[in-house]
Every structure is written in C-alpha cells, then in structure tokens.
Amino acid sequence: MSDHSEENESMEPSLADQERAERYASLEAEAPTISAADYRTRSRRSLLTGAAAAAVGFAGFRWIQGRPDDNRIPDVLRQGHEANEALWRGLSRESAMAPTFDRSKSSMPRVNGRHGIREEIDLDTWELRIEGPDGKLLGTHTMDDIRALPFHEMTIEHKCVEGWSHIVTWGGARFSDFAALYADALGSLPDFVSLVTPDEDYYVGMDRASMMHPQTFLAYELQGEDLDQDHGAPLRLASPNKYGIKLIKRIGTIRFTDEQPTDYWYERGYDWYAQL
Ligand SMILES: Nc1nc2c(c(=O)[nH]1)N[C@H]1C(S)=C(S)[C@@H](COP(=O)(O)O)O[C@H]1N2
Ligand SMILES: [Mo]
C-alpha cells in the first residue's frame, strides 16, 4: 500500500470500544493522586511479562515459521536469521492496519496531558538519547538525524481513554526505520522499548511488535506543521493502534530493553498494553 493512501471510512465506535472507554473513564476517576515527588522516587521496577506479551511473540513466531522453505540453509540457522531480519524490517508489517482517512477530515486536536512537558524546553539543545538493555548510552541524535529518515504521513483517529477521539494528520519517521540504525549495535531486537520525557516525569513502556508496526511514528509534524511544545515538540510518538496515554509527547530517551518497562498510567491502574 502507498504511504499516502487515504480512504474514506466511517468508523462508528464498536461496542467493545465504548465499553473500554467507559471502563477507562471510571478507572481514571478513581486514579489515586500521587505527588510529583512520589512519581520520581517510585522504583522503576520491571514487570512480569504477561500472557498478552506471549501472544504477541507467538504471532510473530508463527509468521516467520510460515515463510517458504529455503533448502540451501539449515532450518535452524535460516529461522534464526530470518527471525532477526523480519524483526528489524518491522515484524508487524503484515498485520492489520488501522483505518486511515482523507486528510481534509483532520484538524488540530486539543492539548491533553502535560506530564513531563509543563515547562518549555530549548529545542536547539534538545537531543534524543538511545540506551541499550544494560542502560548503556548507545547514541544521541538531533532532529536532523530524524528528519533524514524517510518521511511518512498518516491521517488517523487518535483515541483518548477519557472517551473522546479526534482525526489528526501526523508526519514523521517510522520507528522501525529509526530502530534499524541500531541493528548492528543491538544484534537482536529486544522485546520492549521504554520512552521517557527529558525530565523523566512521563514514561511509557511499549511492546516490540507495536513499536515496529508501520503506523507507529516518531512524529514531528501535526497537521502539516512542526509540532508545538504543547503537542510534544520536537518529537513524540504517534500511532492509531494505542490509546493516547501511550503516545508520549517530548521524547527524551528511548531505551531498548528485554524487561517490560514500567509505564506512567500502568502504575495508576490502566492496562499496560492500552491496545486499540
Ligand atoms: N509527555 C506527555 N505525553 C502525553 C501525555 C502527557 O500527559 N504527557 N498525555 C497523553 C494523552 S492521555 C493523550 S490523549 C495525548 C494527547 O496528545 P495531544 O495533547 O497532542 O492532543 O498525549 C499523550 N502523551
Ligand atoms: Mo489521553
């Protein structure tokens, strides 16, 4: 499919969507209020990998297993090699794509959520830090590096757990294209990705399949213009496959990790996957 393909689809929220929105809305109403100091001192413990993570892994595994045989390479070696290659290419490329819409249907969304972005930052000195599973710094990037990656645009429905949605046009780089820069440094692609604001006040944990999905962007444009600070400048996550709580604004650090990372709203009672 072409990167700019847009179709008109009317998308009535399904019953499941509505039920989920209601469930989340009630959870949010009950969410405990914790002081900012507590947020920071709370240990960033790693979480047990759930059955859902196993299911994601199994789906990817099956897809790889299902590829045609190649007799030149012993099975075990071939599968290992192809598994790795498939991961780096974007494991979920074959998986379901969320609906896209005509660009004319999109408009600037409200600003929602200011954790980790309350104060403006100097965009000229911002840099993105990349860490490996052991916490070691693997590299730093300016926006020039991100803008050098292939540009993609998508008009999708952004959904918030509070029960509202809004059709928006995001522009930026696919995370899978960015991650490929670290293929050599990492060897194999770790199971999870942790993304944190520069001040560490907001943090999200993402599973590998969701990050490598072709509709998961490191976004720097909204409605055709550079992001403003309230919407997450200079760089944020965008995806139609996760609720807004996962779509962190103002990314400071990205860590590839084998342990399920903690997550701001998970710690406050929301589902870790927040999958749509
Ligand atoms: N840093 C940060 N990112 C965040 C949040 C936040 O509070 N802080 N809120 C999230 C939520 S709940 C939503 S719905 C979206 C809203 O994005 P927008 O303000 O660009 O509309 O940002 C997400 N990313
Ligand atoms: Mo949200």
mmCIF file of C-alpha atoms and ligand atoms in Angstrom:
data_model
loop_
_atom_site.group_PDB
_atom_site.id
_atom_site.type_symbol
_atom_site.label_atom_id
_atom_site.label_comp_id
_atom_site.label_asym_id
_atom_site.label_seq_id
_atom_site.Cartn_x
_atom_site.Cartn_y
_atom_site.Cartn_z
ATOM 1 C CA MET A 1 0.000 0.000 0.000
ATOM 2 C CA SER A 2 1.203 3.510 -0.660
ATOM 3 C CA ASP A 3 2.289 5.642 2.244
ATOM 4 C CA HIS A 4 -0.140 8.381 1.454
ATOM 5 C CA SER A 5 -3.115 6.173 0.738
ATOM 6 C CA GLU A 6 -6.206 7.584 2.271
ATOM 7 C CA GLU A 7 -9.658 6.165 2.246
ATOM 8 C CA ASN A 8 -12.977 7.326 3.454
ATOM 9 C CA GLU A 9 -14.268 5.065 6.110
ATOM 10 C CA SER A 10 -16.944 5.795 8.568
ATOM 11 C CA MET A 11 -15.869 4.328 11.845
ATOM 12 C CA GLU A 12 -18.597 4.039 14.408
ATOM 13 C CA PRO A 13 -17.047 3.103 17.751
ATOM 14 C CA SER A 14 -17.709 -0.583 18.339
ATOM 15 C CA LEU A 15 -19.453 -1.774 21.449
ATOM 16 C CA ALA A 16 -16.119 -3.061 22.713
ATOM 17 C CA ASP A 17 -14.644 0.405 22.162
ATOM 18 C CA GLN A 18 -17.430 2.038 24.087
ATOM 19 C CA GLU A 19 -17.212 -0.420 26.937
ATOM 20 C CA ARG A 20 -13.485 0.050 27.114
ATOM 21 C CA ALA A 21 -13.798 3.823 27.092
ATOM 22 C CA GLU A 22 -16.298 3.645 29.932
ATOM 23 C CA ARG A 23 -14.100 1.287 31.901
ATOM 24 C CA TYR A 24 -11.102 3.543 31.457
ATOM 25 C CA ALA A 25 -13.108 6.652 32.287
ATOM 26 C CA SER A 26 -14.192 5.125 35.580
ATOM 27 C CA LEU A 27 -10.646 3.983 36.286
ATOM 28 C CA GLU A 28 -9.396 7.475 35.641
ATOM 29 C CA ALA A 29 -11.978 8.926 38.025
ATOM 30 C CA GLU A 30 -10.665 6.562 40.697
ATOM 31 C CA ALA A 31 -6.993 7.037 39.853
ATOM 32 C CA PRO A 32 -5.045 7.828 43.000
ATOM 33 C CA THR A 33 -3.472 11.241 43.255
ATOM 34 C CA ILE A 34 0.221 10.922 43.931
ATOM 35 C CA SER A 35 2.630 13.787 44.430
ATOM 36 C CA ALA A 36 5.206 14.562 41.780
ATOM 37 C CA ALA A 37 7.984 13.667 44.214
ATOM 38 C CA ASP A 38 6.456 10.234 44.695
ATOM 39 C CA TYR A 39 6.343 9.680 40.950
ATOM 40 C CA ARG A 40 10.066 10.136 40.748
ATOM 41 C CA THR A 41 11.130 8.156 43.784
ATOM 42 C CA ARG A 42 8.851 5.264 42.928
ATOM 43 C CA SER A 43 11.075 2.484 41.727
ATOM 44 C CA ARG A 44 11.003 1.811 38.013
ATOM 45 C CA ARG A 45 10.503 -1.818 38.698
ATOM 46 C CA SER A 46 10.317 -4.247 35.851
ATOM 47 C CA LEU A 47 7.046 -6.053 35.437
ATOM 48 C CA LEU A 48 6.251 -9.662 34.809
ATOM 49 C CA THR A 49 5.689 -10.417 31.182
ATOM 50 C CA GLY A 50 2.006 -11.170 30.737
ATOM 51 C CA ALA A 51 0.129 -13.637 28.592
ATOM 52 C CA ALA A 52 -0.556 -10.860 26.097
ATOM 53 C CA ALA A 53 3.174 -10.412 25.531
ATOM 54 C CA ALA A 54 3.498 -14.118 24.928
ATOM 55 C CA ALA A 55 0.659 -13.934 22.410
ATOM 56 C CA VAL A 56 2.359 -11.120 20.511
ATOM 57 C CA GLY A 57 5.589 -13.070 20.455
ATOM 58 C CA PHE A 58 3.802 -16.176 19.270
ATOM 59 C CA ALA A 59 2.054 -14.336 16.442
ATOM 60 C CA GLY A 60 5.404 -13.052 15.187
ATOM 61 C CA PHE A 61 6.911 -16.501 15.549
ATOM 62 C CA ARG A 62 4.141 -18.092 13.504
ATOM 63 C CA TRP A 63 4.519 -15.526 10.753
ATOM 64 C CA ILE A 64 8.194 -16.311 10.485
ATOM 65 C CA GLN A 65 7.591 -20.063 10.592
ATOM 66 C CA GLY A 66 5.057 -19.713 7.797
ATOM 67 C CA ARG A 67 7.621 -18.491 5.263
ATOM 68 C CA PRO A 68 8.517 -20.754 2.332
ATOM 69 C CA ASP A 69 11.324 -23.238 2.757
ATOM 70 C CA ASP A 70 14.784 -22.482 1.552
ATOM 71 C CA ASN A 71 16.831 -25.652 1.357
ATOM 72 C CA ARG A 72 20.215 -24.029 0.978
ATOM 73 C CA ILE A 73 20.455 -23.072 4.622
ATOM 74 C CA PRO A 74 19.894 -25.468 7.516
ATOM 75 C CA ASP A 75 16.485 -24.877 9.073
ATOM 76 C CA VAL A 76 17.662 -23.774 12.459
ATOM 77 C CA LEU A 77 20.135 -21.232 11.096
ATOM 78 C CA ARG A 78 17.721 -19.987 8.481
ATOM 79 C CA GLN A 79 14.950 -19.493 11.011
ATOM 80 C CA GLY A 80 17.215 -17.642 13.395
ATOM 81 C CA HIS A 81 18.498 -15.409 10.669
ATOM 82 C CA GLU A 82 15.100 -14.730 9.173
ATOM 83 C CA ALA A 83 13.537 -14.131 12.551
ATOM 84 C CA ASN A 84 16.056 -11.430 13.236
ATOM 85 C CA GLU A 85 15.784 -9.914 9.789
ATOM 86 C CA ALA A 86 11.983 -9.893 9.980
ATOM 87 C CA LEU A 87 12.123 -8.126 13.304
ATOM 88 C CA TRP A 88 14.323 -5.369 12.031
ATOM 89 C CA ARG A 89 12.242 -4.936 8.884
ATOM 90 C CA GLY A 90 9.183 -4.402 11.017
ATOM 91 C CA LEU A 91 7.641 -7.502 12.489
ATOM 92 C CA SER A 92 4.060 -6.394 12.070
ATOM 93 C CA ARG A 93 4.245 -5.132 8.529
ATOM 94 C CA GLU A 94 1.785 -7.856 7.573
ATOM 95 C CA SER A 95 -0.512 -7.221 10.480
ATOM 96 C CA ALA A 96 -3.717 -5.236 10.492
ATOM 97 C CA MET A 97 -3.516 -1.588 9.594
ATOM 98 C CA ALA A 98 -5.784 0.825 11.409
ATOM 99 C CA PRO A 99 -8.149 2.801 9.166
ATOM 100 C CA THR A 100 -6.831 5.967 7.547
ATOM 101 C CA PHE A 101 -8.948 8.917 6.493
ATOM 102 C CA ASP A 102 -8.951 11.679 3.965
ATOM 103 C CA ARG A 103 -6.630 14.417 5.144
ATOM 104 C CA SER A 104 -9.393 17.012 4.818
ATOM 105 C CA LYS A 105 -11.191 15.251 7.685
ATOM 106 C CA SER A 106 -8.360 16.019 10.115
ATOM 107 C CA SER A 107 -7.832 19.075 12.266
ATOM 108 C CA MET A 108 -5.703 20.281 15.167
ATOM 109 C CA PRO A 109 -6.535 18.319 18.322
ATOM 110 C CA ARG A 110 -6.835 19.811 21.787
ATOM 111 C CA VAL A 111 -3.853 19.713 24.100
ATOM 112 C CA ASN A 112 -4.350 16.853 26.538
ATOM 113 C CA GLY A 113 -1.904 15.855 29.260
ATOM 114 C CA ARG A 114 1.056 17.913 30.364
ATOM 115 C CA HIS A 115 3.051 15.471 32.456
ATOM 116 C CA GLY A 116 6.709 15.968 31.659
ATOM 117 C CA ILE A 117 6.046 18.941 29.375
ATOM 118 C CA ARG A 118 4.811 21.612 31.755
ATOM 119 C CA GLU A 119 7.748 23.901 31.103
ATOM 120 C CA GLU A 120 9.040 24.828 27.655
ATOM 121 C CA ILE A 121 12.433 23.479 26.636
ATOM 122 C CA ASP A 122 15.107 24.910 24.363
ATOM 123 C CA LEU A 123 14.545 22.991 21.135
ATOM 124 C CA ASP A 124 18.051 23.874 19.907
ATOM 125 C CA THR A 125 19.769 21.994 22.716
ATOM 126 C CA TRP A 126 17.298 19.059 22.849
ATOM 127 C CA GLU A 127 18.773 15.730 21.903
ATOM 128 C CA LEU A 128 17.434 12.210 21.814
ATOM 129 C CA ARG A 129 19.320 9.650 23.905
ATOM 130 C CA ILE A 130 19.325 5.983 22.929
ATOM 131 C CA GLU A 131 20.125 3.330 25.523
ATOM 132 C CA GLY A 132 20.687 -0.399 25.280
ATOM 133 C CA PRO A 133 19.243 -3.128 27.547
ATOM 134 C CA ASP A 134 22.016 -2.604 30.099
ATOM 135 C CA GLY A 135 21.268 1.117 30.274
ATOM 136 C CA LYS A 136 24.408 1.910 28.324
ATOM 137 C CA LEU A 137 24.218 5.006 26.128
ATOM 138 C CA LEU A 138 24.314 3.822 22.511
ATOM 139 C CA GLY A 139 23.921 7.168 20.787
ATOM 140 C CA THR A 140 22.423 10.644 20.704
ATOM 141 C CA HIS A 141 20.502 12.314 17.894
ATOM 142 C CA THR A 142 19.420 15.771 16.853
ATOM 143 C CA MET A 143 16.275 16.373 14.816
ATOM 144 C CA ASP A 144 18.436 16.443 11.675
ATOM 145 C CA ASP A 145 19.026 12.705 12.121
ATOM 146 C CA ILE A 146 15.294 12.026 12.467
ATOM 147 C CA ARG A 147 14.412 14.251 9.515
ATOM 148 C CA ALA A 148 16.955 12.375 7.400
ATOM 149 C CA LEU A 149 14.840 9.211 7.679
ATOM 150 C CA PRO A 150 12.054 8.574 5.108
ATOM 151 C CA PHE A 151 9.126 10.911 5.774
ATOM 152 C CA HIS A 152 5.634 9.445 6.128
ATOM 153 C CA GLU A 153 2.278 10.995 6.777
ATOM 154 C CA MET A 154 -0.923 9.409 8.072
ATOM 155 C CA THR A 155 -4.404 10.676 8.840
ATOM 156 C CA ILE A 156 -5.763 8.529 11.627
ATOM 157 C CA GLU A 157 -8.123 8.587 14.555
ATOM 158 C CA HIS A 158 -6.443 9.455 17.843
ATOM 159 C CA LYS A 159 -8.323 7.935 20.769
ATOM 160 C CA CYS A 160 -8.070 9.005 24.372
ATOM 161 C CA VAL A 161 -9.052 6.800 27.304
ATOM 162 C CA GLU A 162 -11.229 9.663 28.501
ATOM 163 C CA GLY A 163 -13.666 8.693 25.767
ATOM 164 C CA TRP A 164 -13.042 11.283 23.045
ATOM 165 C CA SER A 165 -11.345 10.826 19.690
ATOM 166 C CA HIS A 166 -10.075 13.178 17.010
ATOM 167 C CA ILE A 167 -8.904 12.678 13.424
ATOM 168 C CA VAL A 168 -5.368 14.026 13.045
ATOM 169 C CA THR A 169 -2.625 14.064 10.413
ATOM 170 C CA TRP A 170 0.803 13.092 11.725
ATOM 171 C CA GLY A 171 4.082 13.441 9.872
ATOM 172 C CA GLY A 172 7.426 11.948 10.757
ATOM 173 C CA ALA A 173 9.574 8.831 10.568
ATOM 174 C CA ARG A 174 8.522 5.254 11.173
ATOM 175 C CA PHE A 175 10.026 3.966 14.396
ATOM 176 C CA SER A 176 11.045 0.799 12.515
ATOM 177 C CA ASP A 177 13.214 2.901 10.182
ATOM 178 C CA PHE A 178 14.815 4.594 13.150
ATOM 179 C CA ALA A 179 15.372 1.320 15.022
ATOM 180 C CA ALA A 180 17.199 -0.104 12.009
ATOM 181 C CA LEU A 181 20.006 2.378 12.767
ATOM 182 C CA TYR A 182 20.690 0.274 15.854
ATOM 183 C CA ALA A 183 20.531 -3.166 14.231
ATOM 184 C CA ASP A 184 24.299 -3.636 14.409
ATOM 185 C CA ALA A 185 24.713 -2.195 17.889
ATOM 186 C CA LEU A 186 21.936 -4.351 19.354
ATOM 187 C CA GLY A 187 22.293 -7.505 17.287
ATOM 188 C CA SER A 188 18.824 -8.792 18.008
ATOM 189 C CA LEU A 189 15.859 -6.586 18.697
ATOM 190 C CA PRO A 190 14.894 -6.541 22.395
ATOM 191 C CA ASP A 191 11.295 -7.313 23.410
ATOM 192 C CA PHE A 192 10.390 -3.860 24.709
ATOM 193 C CA VAL A 193 11.009 -0.170 24.287
ATOM 194 C CA SER A 194 10.852 2.395 27.071
ATOM 195 C CA LEU A 195 10.306 6.069 26.189
ATOM 196 C CA VAL A 196 10.812 8.836 28.733
ATOM 197 C CA THR A 197 10.479 12.638 28.752
ATOM 198 C CA PRO A 198 13.717 14.604 29.322
ATOM 199 C CA ASP A 199 12.650 15.366 32.929
ATOM 200 C CA GLU A 200 11.535 11.710 33.452
ATOM 201 C CA ASP A 201 8.102 12.822 34.701
ATOM 202 C CA TYR A 202 6.269 10.854 31.990
ATOM 203 C CA TYR A 203 7.265 7.456 30.713
ATOM 204 C CA VAL A 204 5.666 4.767 28.603
ATOM 205 C CA GLY A 205 6.501 1.131 28.001
ATOM 206 C CA MET A 206 5.842 -0.375 24.580
ATOM 207 C CA ASP A 207 5.981 -3.922 23.226
ATOM 208 C CA ARG A 208 8.259 -4.586 20.278
ATOM 209 C CA ALA A 209 5.512 -5.533 17.792
ATOM 210 C CA SER A 210 3.647 -2.284 18.423
ATOM 211 C CA MET A 211 6.792 -0.211 18.045
ATOM 212 C CA MET A 212 7.761 -1.912 14.778
ATOM 213 C CA HIS A 213 4.266 -1.517 13.310
ATOM 214 C CA PRO A 214 4.365 0.632 10.147
ATOM 215 C CA GLN A 215 1.840 3.061 11.651
ATOM 216 C CA THR A 216 3.997 3.781 14.697
ATOM 217 C CA PHE A 217 5.762 7.089 14.089
ATOM 218 C CA LEU A 218 8.349 9.240 15.715
ATOM 219 C CA ALA A 219 6.228 12.255 14.782
ATOM 220 C CA TYR A 220 7.497 15.801 14.380
ATOM 221 C CA GLU A 221 4.623 17.245 12.342
ATOM 222 C CA LEU A 222 0.967 17.674 13.224
ATOM 223 C CA GLN A 223 -1.458 18.974 10.578
ATOM 224 C CA GLY A 224 1.470 19.614 8.245
ATOM 225 C CA GLU A 225 3.341 21.889 10.644
ATOM 226 C CA ASP A 226 6.173 21.361 13.092
ATOM 227 C CA LEU A 227 4.820 20.203 16.459
ATOM 228 C CA ASP A 228 4.384 22.947 19.017
ATOM 229 C CA GLN A 229 5.610 22.335 22.550
ATOM 230 C CA ASP A 230 2.168 21.545 23.959
ATOM 231 C CA HIS A 231 1.742 18.765 21.405
ATOM 232 C CA GLY A 232 5.180 17.337 22.132
ATOM 233 C CA ALA A 233 7.879 19.211 20.203
ATOM 234 C CA PRO A 234 10.305 18.357 18.940
ATOM 235 C CA LEU A 235 9.467 14.637 18.798
ATOM 236 C CA ARG A 236 6.646 12.429 20.072
ATOM 237 C CA LEU A 237 5.104 9.032 19.478
ATOM 238 C CA ALA A 238 2.051 8.688 17.184
ATOM 239 C CA SER A 239 0.014 5.564 16.427
ATOM 240 C CA PRO A 240 -3.618 4.643 15.701
ATOM 241 C CA ASN A 241 -3.158 1.317 17.488
ATOM 242 C CA LYS A 242 -2.661 2.584 21.030
ATOM 243 C CA TYR A 243 -4.678 4.852 23.272
ATOM 244 C CA GLY A 244 -3.311 8.365 23.724
ATOM 245 C CA ILE A 245 -1.781 7.544 27.111
ATOM 246 C CA LYS A 246 0.957 5.577 25.295
ATOM 247 C CA LEU A 247 1.721 8.327 22.788
ATOM 248 C CA ILE A 248 4.344 10.183 24.732
ATOM 249 C CA LYS A 249 4.977 13.814 23.910
ATOM 250 C CA ARG A 250 8.520 15.250 24.016
ATOM 251 C CA ILE A 251 10.635 12.094 23.938
ATOM 252 C CA GLY A 252 13.989 12.497 25.684
ATOM 253 C CA THR A 253 15.264 8.922 25.988
ATOM 254 C CA ILE A 254 14.469 5.703 24.146
ATOM 255 C CA ARG A 255 15.711 2.528 25.774
ATOM 256 C CA PHE A 256 15.679 -0.887 24.113
ATOM 257 C CA THR A 257 15.129 -3.414 26.877
ATOM 258 C CA ASP A 258 14.323 -7.072 27.491
ATOM 259 C CA GLU A 259 12.299 -6.303 30.604
ATOM 260 C CA GLN A 260 8.766 -4.998 30.386
ATOM 261 C CA PRO A 261 9.228 -1.315 31.226
ATOM 262 C CA THR A 262 7.127 0.472 33.754
ATOM 263 C CA ASP A 263 4.592 2.955 32.492
ATOM 264 C CA TYR A 264 3.089 6.097 33.975
ATOM 265 C CA TRP A 265 -0.573 5.143 33.568
ATOM 266 C CA TYR A 266 0.016 1.431 34.145
ATOM 267 C CA GLU A 267 1.220 2.414 37.597
ATOM 268 C CA ARG A 268 -2.111 4.168 38.080
ATOM 269 C CA GLY A 269 -4.313 1.218 37.187
ATOM 270 C CA TYR A 270 -4.560 1.228 33.404
ATOM 271 C CA ASP A 271 -3.938 -1.760 31.176
ATOM 272 C CA TRP A 272 -0.243 -1.987 30.242
ATOM 273 C CA TYR A 273 -0.916 -2.550 26.535
ATOM 274 C CA ALA A 274 -3.666 0.105 26.104
ATOM 275 C CA GLN A 275 -4.108 -1.515 22.715
ATOM 276 C CA LEU A 276 -6.820 -0.409 20.287
HETATM 277 N N1 LIG B 1 4.602 13.863 27.942
HETATM 278 C C1 LIG B 1 3.290 13.555 27.899
HETATM 279 N N2 LIG B 1 2.802 12.907 26.824
HETATM 280 C C2 LIG B 1 1.483 12.599 26.768
HETATM 281 C C3 LIG B 1 0.608 12.917 27.835
HETATM 282 C C4 LIG B 1 1.163 13.586 28.960
HETATM 283 O O1 LIG B 1 0.482 13.911 29.946
HETATM 284 N N3 LIG B 1 2.496 13.905 28.948
HETATM 285 N N4 LIG B 1 -0.734 12.597 27.738
HETATM 286 C C5 LIG B 1 -1.134 11.584 26.747
HETATM 287 C C6 LIG B 1 -2.565 11.578 26.460
HETATM 288 S S1 LIG B 1 -3.577 10.960 27.663
HETATM 289 C C7 LIG B 1 -3.076 11.963 25.248
HETATM 290 S S2 LIG B 1 -4.728 11.750 24.857
HETATM 291 C C8 LIG B 1 -2.219 12.593 24.231
HETATM 292 C C9 LIG B 1 -2.799 13.916 23.772
HETATM 293 O O2 LIG B 1 -1.982 14.476 22.781
HETATM 294 P P1 LIG B 1 -2.232 15.966 22.331
HETATM 295 O O3 LIG B 1 -2.076 16.852 23.546
HETATM 296 O O4 LIG B 1 -1.232 16.266 21.276
HETATM 297 O O5 LIG B 1 -3.652 16.045 21.826
HETATM 298 O O6 LIG B 1 -0.898 12.784 24.681
HETATM 299 C C10 LIG B 1 -0.364 11.713 25.440
HETATM 300 N N5 LIG B 1 1.034 11.963 25.661
HETATM 301 MO MO MO B 2 -5.490 10.575 26.623
#
